[in-house]
mmCIF file of C-alpha atoms in Angstrom:
data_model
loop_
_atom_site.group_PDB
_atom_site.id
_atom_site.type_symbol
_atom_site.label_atom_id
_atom_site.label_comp_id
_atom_site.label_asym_id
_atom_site.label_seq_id
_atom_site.Cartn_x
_atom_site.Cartn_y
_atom_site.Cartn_z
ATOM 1 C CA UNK U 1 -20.249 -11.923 67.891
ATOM 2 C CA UNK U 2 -23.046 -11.955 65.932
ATOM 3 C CA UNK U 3 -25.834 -8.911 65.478
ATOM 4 C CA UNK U 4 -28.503 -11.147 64.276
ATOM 5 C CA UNK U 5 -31.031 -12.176 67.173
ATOM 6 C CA UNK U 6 -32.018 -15.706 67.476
ATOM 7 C CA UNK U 7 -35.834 -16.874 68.383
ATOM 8 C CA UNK U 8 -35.234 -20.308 69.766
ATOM 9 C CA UNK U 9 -33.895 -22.360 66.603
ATOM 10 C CA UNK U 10 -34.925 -19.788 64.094
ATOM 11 C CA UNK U 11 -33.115 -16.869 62.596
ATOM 12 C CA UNK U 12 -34.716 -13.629 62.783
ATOM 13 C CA UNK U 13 -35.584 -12.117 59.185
ATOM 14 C CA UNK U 14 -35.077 -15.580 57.575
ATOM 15 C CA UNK U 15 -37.724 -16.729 54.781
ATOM 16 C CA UNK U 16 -39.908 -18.955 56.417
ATOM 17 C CA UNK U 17 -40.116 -22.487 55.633
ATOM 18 C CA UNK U 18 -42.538 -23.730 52.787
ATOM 19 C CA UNK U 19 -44.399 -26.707 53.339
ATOM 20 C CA UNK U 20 -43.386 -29.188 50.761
ATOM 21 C CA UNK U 21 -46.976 -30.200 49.942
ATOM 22 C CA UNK U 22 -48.128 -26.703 48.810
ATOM 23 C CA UNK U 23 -44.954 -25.823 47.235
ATOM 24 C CA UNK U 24 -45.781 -24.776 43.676
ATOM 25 C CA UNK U 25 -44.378 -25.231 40.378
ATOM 26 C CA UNK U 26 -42.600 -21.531 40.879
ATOM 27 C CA UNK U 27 -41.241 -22.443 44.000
ATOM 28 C CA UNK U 28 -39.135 -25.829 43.020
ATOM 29 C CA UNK U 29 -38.049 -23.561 40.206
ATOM 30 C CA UNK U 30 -36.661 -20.883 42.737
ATOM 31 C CA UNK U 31 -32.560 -21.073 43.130
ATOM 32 C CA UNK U 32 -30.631 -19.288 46.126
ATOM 33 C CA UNK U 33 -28.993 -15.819 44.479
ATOM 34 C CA UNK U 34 -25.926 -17.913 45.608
ATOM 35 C CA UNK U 35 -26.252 -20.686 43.682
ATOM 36 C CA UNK U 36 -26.946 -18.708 40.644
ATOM 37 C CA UNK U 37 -23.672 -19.269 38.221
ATOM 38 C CA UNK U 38 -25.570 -16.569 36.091
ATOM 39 C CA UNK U 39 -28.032 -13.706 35.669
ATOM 40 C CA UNK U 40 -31.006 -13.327 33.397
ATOM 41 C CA UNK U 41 -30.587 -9.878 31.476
ATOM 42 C CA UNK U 42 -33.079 -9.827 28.652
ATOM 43 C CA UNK U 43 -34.674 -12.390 25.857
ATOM 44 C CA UNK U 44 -33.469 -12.072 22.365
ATOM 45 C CA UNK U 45 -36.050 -13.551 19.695
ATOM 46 C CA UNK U 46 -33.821 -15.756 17.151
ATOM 47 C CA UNK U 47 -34.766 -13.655 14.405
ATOM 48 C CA UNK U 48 -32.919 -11.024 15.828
ATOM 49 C CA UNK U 49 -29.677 -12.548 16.366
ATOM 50 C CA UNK U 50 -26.953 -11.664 12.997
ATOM 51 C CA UNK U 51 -25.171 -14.313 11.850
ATOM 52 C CA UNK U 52 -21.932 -13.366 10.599
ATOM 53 C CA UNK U 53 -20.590 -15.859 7.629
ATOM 54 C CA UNK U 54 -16.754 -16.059 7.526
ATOM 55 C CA UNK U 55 -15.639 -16.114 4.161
ATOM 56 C CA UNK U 56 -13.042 -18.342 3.270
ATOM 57 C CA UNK U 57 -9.484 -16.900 3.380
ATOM 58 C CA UNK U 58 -7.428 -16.935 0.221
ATOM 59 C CA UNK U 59 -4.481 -15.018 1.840
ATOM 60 C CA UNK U 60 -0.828 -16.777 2.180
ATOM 61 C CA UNK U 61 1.914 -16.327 4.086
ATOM 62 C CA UNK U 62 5.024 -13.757 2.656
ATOM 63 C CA UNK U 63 7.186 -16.888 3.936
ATOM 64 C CA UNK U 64 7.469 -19.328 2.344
ATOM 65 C CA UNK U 65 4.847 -18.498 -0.652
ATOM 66 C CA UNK U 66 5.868 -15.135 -1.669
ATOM 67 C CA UNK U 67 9.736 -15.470 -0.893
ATOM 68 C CA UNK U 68 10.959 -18.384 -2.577
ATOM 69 C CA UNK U 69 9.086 -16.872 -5.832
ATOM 70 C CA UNK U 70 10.753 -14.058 -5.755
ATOM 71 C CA UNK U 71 13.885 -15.998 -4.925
ATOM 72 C CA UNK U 72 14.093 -18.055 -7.572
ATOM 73 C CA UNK U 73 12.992 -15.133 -9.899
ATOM 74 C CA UNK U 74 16.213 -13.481 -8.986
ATOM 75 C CA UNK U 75 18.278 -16.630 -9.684
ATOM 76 C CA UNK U 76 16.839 -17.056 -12.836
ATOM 77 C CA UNK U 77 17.793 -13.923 -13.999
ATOM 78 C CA UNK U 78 20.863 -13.567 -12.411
ATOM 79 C CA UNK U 79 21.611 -16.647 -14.675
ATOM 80 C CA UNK U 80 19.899 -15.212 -18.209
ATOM 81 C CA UNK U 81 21.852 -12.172 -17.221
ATOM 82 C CA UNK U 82 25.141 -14.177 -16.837
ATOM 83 C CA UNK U 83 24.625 -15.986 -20.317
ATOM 84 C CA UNK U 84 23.636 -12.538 -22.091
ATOM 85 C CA UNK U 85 26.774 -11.366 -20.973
ATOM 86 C CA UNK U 86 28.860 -14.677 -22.213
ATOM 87 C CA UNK U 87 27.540 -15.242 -25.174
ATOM 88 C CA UNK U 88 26.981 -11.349 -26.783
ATOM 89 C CA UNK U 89 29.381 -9.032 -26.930
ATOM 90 C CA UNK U 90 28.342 -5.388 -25.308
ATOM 91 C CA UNK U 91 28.240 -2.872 -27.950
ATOM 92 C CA UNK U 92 31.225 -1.035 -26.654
ATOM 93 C CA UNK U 93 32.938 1.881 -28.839
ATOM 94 C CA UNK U 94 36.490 2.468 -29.538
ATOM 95 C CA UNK U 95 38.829 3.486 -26.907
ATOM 96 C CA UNK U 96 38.212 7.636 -26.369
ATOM 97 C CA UNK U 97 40.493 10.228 -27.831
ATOM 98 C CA UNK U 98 40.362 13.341 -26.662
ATOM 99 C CA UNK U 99 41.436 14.900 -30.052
ATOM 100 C CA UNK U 100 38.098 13.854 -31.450
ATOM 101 C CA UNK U 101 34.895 15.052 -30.062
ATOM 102 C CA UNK U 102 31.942 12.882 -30.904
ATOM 103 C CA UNK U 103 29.019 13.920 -33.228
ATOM 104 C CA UNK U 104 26.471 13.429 -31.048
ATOM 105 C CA UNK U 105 27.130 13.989 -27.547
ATOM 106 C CA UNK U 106 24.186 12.895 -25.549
ATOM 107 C CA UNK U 107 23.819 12.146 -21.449
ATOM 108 C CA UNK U 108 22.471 8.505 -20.733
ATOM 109 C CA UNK U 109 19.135 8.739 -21.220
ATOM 110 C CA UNK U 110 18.269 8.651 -17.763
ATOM 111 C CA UNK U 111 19.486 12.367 -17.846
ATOM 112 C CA UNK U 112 18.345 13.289 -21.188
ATOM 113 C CA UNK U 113 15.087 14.646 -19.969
ATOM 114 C CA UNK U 114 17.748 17.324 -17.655
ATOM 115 C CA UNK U 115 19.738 18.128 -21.131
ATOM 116 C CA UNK U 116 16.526 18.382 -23.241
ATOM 117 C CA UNK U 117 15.462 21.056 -20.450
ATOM 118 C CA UNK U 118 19.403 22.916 -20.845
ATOM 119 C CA UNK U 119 18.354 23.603 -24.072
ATOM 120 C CA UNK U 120 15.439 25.695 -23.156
ATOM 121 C CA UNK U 121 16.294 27.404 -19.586
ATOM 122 C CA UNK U 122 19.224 28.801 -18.023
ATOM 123 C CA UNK U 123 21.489 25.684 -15.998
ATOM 124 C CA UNK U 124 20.160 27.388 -12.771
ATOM 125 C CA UNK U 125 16.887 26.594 -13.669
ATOM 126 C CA UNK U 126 17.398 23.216 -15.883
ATOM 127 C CA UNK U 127 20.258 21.656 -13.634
ATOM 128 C CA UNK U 128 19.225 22.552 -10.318
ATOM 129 C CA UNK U 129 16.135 24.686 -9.416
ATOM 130 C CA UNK U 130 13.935 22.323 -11.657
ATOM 131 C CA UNK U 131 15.115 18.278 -10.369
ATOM 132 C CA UNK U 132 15.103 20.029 -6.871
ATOM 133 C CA UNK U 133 10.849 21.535 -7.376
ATOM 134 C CA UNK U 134 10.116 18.204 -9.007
ATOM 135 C CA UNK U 135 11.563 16.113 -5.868
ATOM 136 C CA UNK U 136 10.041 18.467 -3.406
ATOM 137 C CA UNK U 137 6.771 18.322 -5.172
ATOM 138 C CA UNK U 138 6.517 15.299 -5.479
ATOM 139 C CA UNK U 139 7.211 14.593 -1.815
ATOM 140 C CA UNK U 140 4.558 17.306 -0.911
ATOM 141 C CA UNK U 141 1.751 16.495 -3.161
ATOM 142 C CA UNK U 142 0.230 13.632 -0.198
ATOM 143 C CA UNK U 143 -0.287 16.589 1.964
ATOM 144 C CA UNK U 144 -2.120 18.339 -0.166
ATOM 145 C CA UNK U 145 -5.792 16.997 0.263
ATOM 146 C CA UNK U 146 -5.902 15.362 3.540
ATOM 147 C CA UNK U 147 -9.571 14.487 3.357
ATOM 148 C CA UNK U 148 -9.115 11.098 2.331
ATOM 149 C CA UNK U 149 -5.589 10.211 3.352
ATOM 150 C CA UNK U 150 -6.205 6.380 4.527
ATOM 151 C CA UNK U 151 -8.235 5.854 0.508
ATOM 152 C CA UNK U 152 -6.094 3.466 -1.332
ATOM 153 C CA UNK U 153 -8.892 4.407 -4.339
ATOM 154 C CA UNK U 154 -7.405 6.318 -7.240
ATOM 155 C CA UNK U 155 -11.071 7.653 -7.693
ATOM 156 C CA UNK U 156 -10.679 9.165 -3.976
ATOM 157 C CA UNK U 157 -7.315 11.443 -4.678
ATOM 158 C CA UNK U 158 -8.164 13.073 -7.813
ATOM 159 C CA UNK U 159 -5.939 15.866 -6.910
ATOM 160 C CA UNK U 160 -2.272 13.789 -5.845
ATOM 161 C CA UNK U 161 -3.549 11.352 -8.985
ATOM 162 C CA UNK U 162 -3.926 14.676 -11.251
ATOM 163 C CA UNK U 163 -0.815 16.269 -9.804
ATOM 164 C CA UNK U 164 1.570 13.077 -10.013
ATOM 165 C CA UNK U 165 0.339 12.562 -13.526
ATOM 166 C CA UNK U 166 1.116 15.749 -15.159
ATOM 167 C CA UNK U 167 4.793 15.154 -13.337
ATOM 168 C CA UNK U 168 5.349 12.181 -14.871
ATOM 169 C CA UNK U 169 3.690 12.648 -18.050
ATOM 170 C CA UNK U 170 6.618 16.187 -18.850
ATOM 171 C CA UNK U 171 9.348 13.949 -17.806
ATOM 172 C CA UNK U 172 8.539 11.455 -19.568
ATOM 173 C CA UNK U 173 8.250 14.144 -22.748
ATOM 174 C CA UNK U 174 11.582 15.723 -22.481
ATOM 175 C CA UNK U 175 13.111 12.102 -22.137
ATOM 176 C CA UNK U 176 11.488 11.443 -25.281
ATOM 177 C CA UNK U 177 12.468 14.548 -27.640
ATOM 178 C CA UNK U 178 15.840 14.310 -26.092
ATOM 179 C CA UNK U 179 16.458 10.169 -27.154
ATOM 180 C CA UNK U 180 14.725 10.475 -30.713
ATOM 181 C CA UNK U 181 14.368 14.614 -31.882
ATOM 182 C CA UNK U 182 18.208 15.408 -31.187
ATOM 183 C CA UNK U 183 20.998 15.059 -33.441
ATOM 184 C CA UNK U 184 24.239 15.978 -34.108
ATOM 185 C CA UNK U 185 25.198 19.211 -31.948
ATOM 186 C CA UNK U 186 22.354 18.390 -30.221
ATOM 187 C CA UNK U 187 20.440 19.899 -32.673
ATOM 188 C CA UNK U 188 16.607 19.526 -33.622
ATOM 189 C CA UNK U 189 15.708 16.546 -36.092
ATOM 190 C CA UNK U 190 12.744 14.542 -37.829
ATOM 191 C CA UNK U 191 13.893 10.607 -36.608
ATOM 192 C CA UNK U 192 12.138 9.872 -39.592
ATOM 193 C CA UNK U 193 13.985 11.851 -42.209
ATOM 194 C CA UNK U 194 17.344 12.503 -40.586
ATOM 195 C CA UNK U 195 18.102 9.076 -38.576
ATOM 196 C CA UNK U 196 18.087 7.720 -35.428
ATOM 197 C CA UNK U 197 20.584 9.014 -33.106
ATOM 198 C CA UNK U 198 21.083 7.435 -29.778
ATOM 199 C CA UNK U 199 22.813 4.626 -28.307
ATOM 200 C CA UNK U 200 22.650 3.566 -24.898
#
């Protein structure tokens, strides 16, 4: 049952009916709340509104773009590789004889930059304590300054750029004296005067 008292046909608290002929402009505008689809929050002036441009996209898709370059880079020197290795002879020495010992006896020279350093510290140090500091470091040196860990900017990690550098830059030293500055007995030389010795 109903709470809301009738008065004959009317219902009590209802708006009262306007008389169509002096009805104004306002009230043909005026919409039942439940009719309303929408509600009126605020005016924006056009000037106001951003417009956001989309630039075009020059990006490509890893598959099949970036893939079948890199596949057929492979193949094609998978197949130079193939007739290098047909068509020239490796320079391969004569058979070893462990009677003779060679003149120079050098690592690969990969690991000359660990010999070059045998020559100077104890094999503790050079062979072990050394590759082991340089790995670690290395591995450590993004924790260092975490102030601007998600910078791809060179300009932003002065100190891991610095660090890395100066790494690099003594490895790549030793490798150097050891492949052109070391002779026979492993000995100091002047490339120039002396020779080259070194083969890979």
């Amino acid at each position: 049952m109903s709470d809301e008292r009738r008065d004959g046909d009317q219902r009590v608290g209802a708006p009262l009916p306007v008389d169509s002929s002096r009805r104004t402009e306002i009230d043909k505008q005026r919409v039942p709340m439940a009719a309303r689809p929408y509600r009126l929050l605020a005016l924006v002036k056009q000037d106001a509104v951003v417009r956001v441009q989309k630039e075009p996209d020059d990006t490509v898709m890893t598959w099949p773009h970036l893939l079948t370059i890199e596949f057929l880079a492979a193949v094609a020197m998978s197949i130079f590789l193939l007739l290098l290795g047909l068509f020239i002879n490796a320079p391969l020495e004569e058979l070893a004889n462990p009677n003779v010992t060679p003149a120079v006896a050098k690592a690969p020279w990969y690991f000359l930059g660990l010999q070059e350093l045998l020559a100077y510290f104890h094999p503790t140090v050079a062979g072990a304590l050394t590759p082991i500091g340089v790995l670690v470091g290395s591995a450590l040196i993004p924790y260092l300054d975490r102030r601007n860990v998600h910078s791809t900017r060179p300009s932003d990690r002065k100190l891991e750029v610095t660090l890395f550098s100066i790494l690099w830059a003594l490895g790549l030293a030793v490798t150097f004296i050891g492949i052109f500055f070391r002779g026979p007995g492993y000995s100091f030389i002047l490339p120039w005067s002396n020779g080259f010795f070194f083969s890979l």
